[in-house]
Short mmCIF file of C-alpha atoms in Angstrom, two decimals:
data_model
loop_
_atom_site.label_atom_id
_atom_site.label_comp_id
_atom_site.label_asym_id
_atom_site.label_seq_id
_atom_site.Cartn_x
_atom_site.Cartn_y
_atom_site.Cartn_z
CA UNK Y 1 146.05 127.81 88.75
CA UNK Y 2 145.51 130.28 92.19
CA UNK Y 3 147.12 133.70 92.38
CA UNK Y 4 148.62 133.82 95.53
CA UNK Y 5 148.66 137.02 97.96
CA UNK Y 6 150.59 135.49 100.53
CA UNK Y 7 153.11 139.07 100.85
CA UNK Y 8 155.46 136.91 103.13
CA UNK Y 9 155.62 134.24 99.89
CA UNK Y 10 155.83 137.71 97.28
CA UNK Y 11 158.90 138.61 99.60
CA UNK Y 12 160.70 135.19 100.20
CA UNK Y 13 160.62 134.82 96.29
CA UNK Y 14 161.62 138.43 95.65
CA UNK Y 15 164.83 137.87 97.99
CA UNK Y 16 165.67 133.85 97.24
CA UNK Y 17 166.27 134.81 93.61
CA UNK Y 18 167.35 138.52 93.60
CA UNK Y 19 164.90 139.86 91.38
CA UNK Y 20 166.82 143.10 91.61
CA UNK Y 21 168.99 141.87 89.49
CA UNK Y 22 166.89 140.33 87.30
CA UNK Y 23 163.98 143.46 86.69
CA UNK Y 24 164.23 146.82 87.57
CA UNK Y 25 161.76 147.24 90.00
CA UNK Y 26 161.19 150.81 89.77
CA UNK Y 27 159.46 150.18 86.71
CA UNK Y 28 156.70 149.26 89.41
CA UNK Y 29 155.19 146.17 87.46
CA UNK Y 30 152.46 144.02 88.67
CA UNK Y 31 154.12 140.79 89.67
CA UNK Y 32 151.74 138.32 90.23
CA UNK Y 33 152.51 134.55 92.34
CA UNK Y 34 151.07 131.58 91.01
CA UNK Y 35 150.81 128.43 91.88
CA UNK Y 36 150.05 125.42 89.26
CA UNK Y 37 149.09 122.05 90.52
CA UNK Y 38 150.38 118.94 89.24
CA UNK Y 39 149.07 118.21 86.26
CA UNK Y 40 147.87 121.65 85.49
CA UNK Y 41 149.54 123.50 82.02
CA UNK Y 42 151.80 127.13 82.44
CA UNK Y 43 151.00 127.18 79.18
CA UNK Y 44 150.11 125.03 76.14
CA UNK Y 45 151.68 125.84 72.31
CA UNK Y 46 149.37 127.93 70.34
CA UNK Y 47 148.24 130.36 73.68
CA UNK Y 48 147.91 133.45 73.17
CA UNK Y 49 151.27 135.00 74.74
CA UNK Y 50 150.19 137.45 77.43
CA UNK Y 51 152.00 136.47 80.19
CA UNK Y 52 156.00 136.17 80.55
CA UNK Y 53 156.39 133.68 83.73
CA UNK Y 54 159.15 133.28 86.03
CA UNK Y 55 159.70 129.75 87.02
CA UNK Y 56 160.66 129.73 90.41
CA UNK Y 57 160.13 125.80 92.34
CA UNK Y 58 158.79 122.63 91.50
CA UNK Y 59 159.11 120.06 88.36
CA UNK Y 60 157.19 120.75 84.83
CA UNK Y 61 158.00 119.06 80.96
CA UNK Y 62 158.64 120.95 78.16
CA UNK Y 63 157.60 118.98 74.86
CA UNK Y 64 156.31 120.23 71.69
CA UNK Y 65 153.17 118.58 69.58
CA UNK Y 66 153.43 118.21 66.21
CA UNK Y 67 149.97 118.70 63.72
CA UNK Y 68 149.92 114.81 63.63
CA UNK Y 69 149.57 114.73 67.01
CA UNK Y 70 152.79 113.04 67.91
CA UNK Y 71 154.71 114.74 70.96
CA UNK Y 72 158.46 115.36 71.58
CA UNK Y 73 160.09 116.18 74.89
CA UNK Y 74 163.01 118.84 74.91
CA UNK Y 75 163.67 119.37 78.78
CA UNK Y 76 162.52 119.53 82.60
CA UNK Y 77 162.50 122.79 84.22
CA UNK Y 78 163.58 122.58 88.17
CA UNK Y 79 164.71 125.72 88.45
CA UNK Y 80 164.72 128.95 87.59
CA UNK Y 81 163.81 129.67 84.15
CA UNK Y 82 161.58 131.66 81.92
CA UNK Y 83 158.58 130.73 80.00
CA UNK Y 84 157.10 132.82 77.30
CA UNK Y 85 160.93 134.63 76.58
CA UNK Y 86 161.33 133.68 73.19
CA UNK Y 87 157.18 134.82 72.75
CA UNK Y 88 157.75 137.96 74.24
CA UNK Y 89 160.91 139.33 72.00
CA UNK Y 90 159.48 138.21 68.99
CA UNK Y 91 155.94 138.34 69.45
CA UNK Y 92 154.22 135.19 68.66
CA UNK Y 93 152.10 132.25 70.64
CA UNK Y 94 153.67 130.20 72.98
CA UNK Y 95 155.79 127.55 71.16
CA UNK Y 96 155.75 124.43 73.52
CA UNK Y 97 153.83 122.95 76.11
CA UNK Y 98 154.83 123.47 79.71
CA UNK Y 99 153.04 120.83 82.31
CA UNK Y 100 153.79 120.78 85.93
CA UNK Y 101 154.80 117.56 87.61
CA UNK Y 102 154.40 118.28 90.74
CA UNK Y 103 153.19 121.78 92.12
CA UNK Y 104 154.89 124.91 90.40
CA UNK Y 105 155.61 128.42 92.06
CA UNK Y 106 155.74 131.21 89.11
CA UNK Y 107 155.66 134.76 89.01
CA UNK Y 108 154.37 136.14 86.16
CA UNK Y 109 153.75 139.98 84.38
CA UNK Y 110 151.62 140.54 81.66
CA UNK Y 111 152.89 141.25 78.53
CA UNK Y 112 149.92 142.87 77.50
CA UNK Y 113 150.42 145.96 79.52
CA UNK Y 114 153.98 145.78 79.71
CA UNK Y 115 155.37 144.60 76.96
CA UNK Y 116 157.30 147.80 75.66
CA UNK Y 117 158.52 148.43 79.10
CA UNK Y 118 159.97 145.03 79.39
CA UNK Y 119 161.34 145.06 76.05
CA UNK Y 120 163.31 148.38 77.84
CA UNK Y 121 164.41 146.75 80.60
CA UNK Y 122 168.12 146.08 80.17
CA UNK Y 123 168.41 143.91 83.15
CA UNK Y 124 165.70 141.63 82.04
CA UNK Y 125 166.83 141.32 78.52
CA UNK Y 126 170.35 140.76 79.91
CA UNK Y 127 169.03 137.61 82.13
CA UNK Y 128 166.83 136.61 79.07
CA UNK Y 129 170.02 136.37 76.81
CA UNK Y 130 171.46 134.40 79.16
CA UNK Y 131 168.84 132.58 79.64
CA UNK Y 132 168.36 131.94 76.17
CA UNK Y 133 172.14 130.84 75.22
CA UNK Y 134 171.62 128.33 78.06
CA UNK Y 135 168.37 127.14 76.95
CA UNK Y 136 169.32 126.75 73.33
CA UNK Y 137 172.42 124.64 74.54
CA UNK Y 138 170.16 122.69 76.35
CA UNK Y 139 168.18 121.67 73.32
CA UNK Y 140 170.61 120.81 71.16
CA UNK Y 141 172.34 118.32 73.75
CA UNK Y 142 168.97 116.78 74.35
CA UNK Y 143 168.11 116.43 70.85
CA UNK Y 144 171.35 114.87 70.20
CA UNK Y 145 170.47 112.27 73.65
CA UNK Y 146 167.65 111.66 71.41
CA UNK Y 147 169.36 110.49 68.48
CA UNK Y 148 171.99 108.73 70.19
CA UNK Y 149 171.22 107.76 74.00
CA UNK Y 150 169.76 103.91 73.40
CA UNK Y 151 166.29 104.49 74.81
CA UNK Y 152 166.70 102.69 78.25
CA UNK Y 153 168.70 106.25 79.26
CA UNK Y 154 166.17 108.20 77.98
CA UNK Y 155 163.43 105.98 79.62
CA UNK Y 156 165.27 105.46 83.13
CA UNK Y 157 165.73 109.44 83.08
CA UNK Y 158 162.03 109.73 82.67
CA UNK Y 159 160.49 107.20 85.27
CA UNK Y 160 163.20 109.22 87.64
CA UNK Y 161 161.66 112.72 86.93
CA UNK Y 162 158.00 111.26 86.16
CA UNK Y 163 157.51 109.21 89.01
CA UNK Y 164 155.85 109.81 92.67
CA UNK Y 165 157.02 108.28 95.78
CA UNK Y 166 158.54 105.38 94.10
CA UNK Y 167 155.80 104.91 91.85
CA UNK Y 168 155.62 105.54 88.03
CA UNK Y 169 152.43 105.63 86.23
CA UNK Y 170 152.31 107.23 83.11
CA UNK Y 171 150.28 106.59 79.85
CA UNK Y 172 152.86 104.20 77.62
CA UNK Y 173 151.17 105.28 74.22
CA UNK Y 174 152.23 109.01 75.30
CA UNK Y 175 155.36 108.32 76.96
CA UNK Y 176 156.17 106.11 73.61
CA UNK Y 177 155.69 109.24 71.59
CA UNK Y 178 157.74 111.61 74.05
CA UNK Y 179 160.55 109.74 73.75
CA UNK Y 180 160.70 109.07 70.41
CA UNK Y 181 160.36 105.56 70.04
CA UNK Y 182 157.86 103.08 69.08
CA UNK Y 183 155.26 101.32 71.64
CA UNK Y 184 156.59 98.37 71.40
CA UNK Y 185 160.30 99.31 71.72
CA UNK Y 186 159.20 100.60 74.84
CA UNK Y 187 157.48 97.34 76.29
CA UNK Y 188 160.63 95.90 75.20
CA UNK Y 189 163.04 98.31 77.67
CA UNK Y 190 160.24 98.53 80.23
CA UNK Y 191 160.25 94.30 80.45
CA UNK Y 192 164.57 94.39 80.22
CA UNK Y 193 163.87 96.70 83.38
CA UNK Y 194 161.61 94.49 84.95
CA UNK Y 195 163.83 91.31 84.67
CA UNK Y 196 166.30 93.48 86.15
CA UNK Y 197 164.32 94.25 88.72
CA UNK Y 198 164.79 97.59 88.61
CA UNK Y 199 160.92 98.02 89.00
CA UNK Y 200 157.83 95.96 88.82
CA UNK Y 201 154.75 95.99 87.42
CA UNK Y 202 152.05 97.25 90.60
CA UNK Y 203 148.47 97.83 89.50
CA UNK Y 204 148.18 100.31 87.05
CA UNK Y 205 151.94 101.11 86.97
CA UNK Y 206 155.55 99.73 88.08
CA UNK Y 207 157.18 100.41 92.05
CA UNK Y 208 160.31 101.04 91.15
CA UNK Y 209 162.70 98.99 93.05
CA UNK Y 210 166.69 100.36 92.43
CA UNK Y 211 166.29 103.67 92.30
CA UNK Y 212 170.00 104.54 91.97
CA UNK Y 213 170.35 102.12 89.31
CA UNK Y 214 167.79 104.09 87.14
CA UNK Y 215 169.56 107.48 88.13
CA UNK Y 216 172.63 106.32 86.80
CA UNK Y 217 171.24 105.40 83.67
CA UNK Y 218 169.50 108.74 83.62
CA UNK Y 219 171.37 110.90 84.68
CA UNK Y 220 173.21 113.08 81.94
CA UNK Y 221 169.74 112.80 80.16
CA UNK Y 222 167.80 115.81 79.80
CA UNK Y 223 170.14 118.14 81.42
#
């Protein structure tokens, strides 16, 4: 993660997304820009909440862990949203792990030094309730994908957001457990997409060949 100081990025930000709506900026806060690189965590569950993070472009997963080990998915964030919300009204570590697909643009304030005065803020909590509502509708649609999408939805929606110029490469064991589903299920609907030939196997992963076809599958996943 850099902190950018780039006052021409600071402003463009500032502007595309109206932060004057969404703070009030004569509190004077530090706002910080970062930038994440693929690959690279916002935040992992069990941190230490200090930050409250404005996600503002890119692609990152949001998927819990559970003390087996075993991982979950709940959502993509593509657009604006907030990470560490929920940890900043009631206080606790971050609940989820947020990890950037391609390279995320955040703004961030510590919650540290200004957690009271955010916890003032109308127009933040406003936006955060919002948020929130939207958020926890979110979850409960894709929980209920999970139960009841067959898993080549769930798995065409996530070679769509998981793959890079065409190409999807992603550990099977992990995806497996993100999706809910067994290893071998998933060699199953990875082969039925093969024979397709939707992709095909290339090296260490599969070029996928009919992208719209895997879009359609996907598409009201994980919305």
């Amino acid at each position: 993660m850099e902190i950018s100081h780039s006052e021409r990025l600071y402003k463009f930000y500032l502007d595309k997304f109206e932060f004057q709506n969404i703070l009030t900026l004569e509190n004077r806060y530090e706002i910080q820009l970062c930038e994440f690189h693929a690959g690279e965590y916002v935040c992992r569950a069990g941190d230490e909440a200090n930050f409250i993070y404005f996600f503002l472009e890119g692609q990152a997963k949001i998927y819990t862990t559970t003390e087996s080990g075993k991982s979950l998915l709940f959502s993509f964030y593509q657009e604006f949203e907030f990470v560490g919300d929920v940890e900043l009204m009631i206080g606790k570590a971050m609940v989820a792990n947020v990890e950037c697909i391609t390279k995320v643009i955040c703004f961030r304030i510590s919650t540290v030094r200004y957690r009271n005065l955010l916890l003032q803020d109308n127009k933040l909590l406003r936006t955060i309730a919002t948020q929130l509502a939207s958020k926890l509708n979110n979850i409960s649609n894709n929980s209920t994908r999970n139960l009841l999408y067959p898993l080549e939805n769930r798995l065409a929606a996530y070679i769509i957001s998981m793959s890079t110029e065409l190409y999807f490469s992603e550990n099977l064991v992990q995806t497996a457990e993100l999706l809910g589903t067994s290893y071998r299920h998933l060699l199953r609907c990875i082969k039925k997409f093969c024979e397709n030939k939707y992709m095909e196997k290339l090296g260490n992963g599969y070029h996928i060949n009919d992208y719209d076809k895997l879009v359609a599958l996907g598409e009201s996943v994980y919305k």
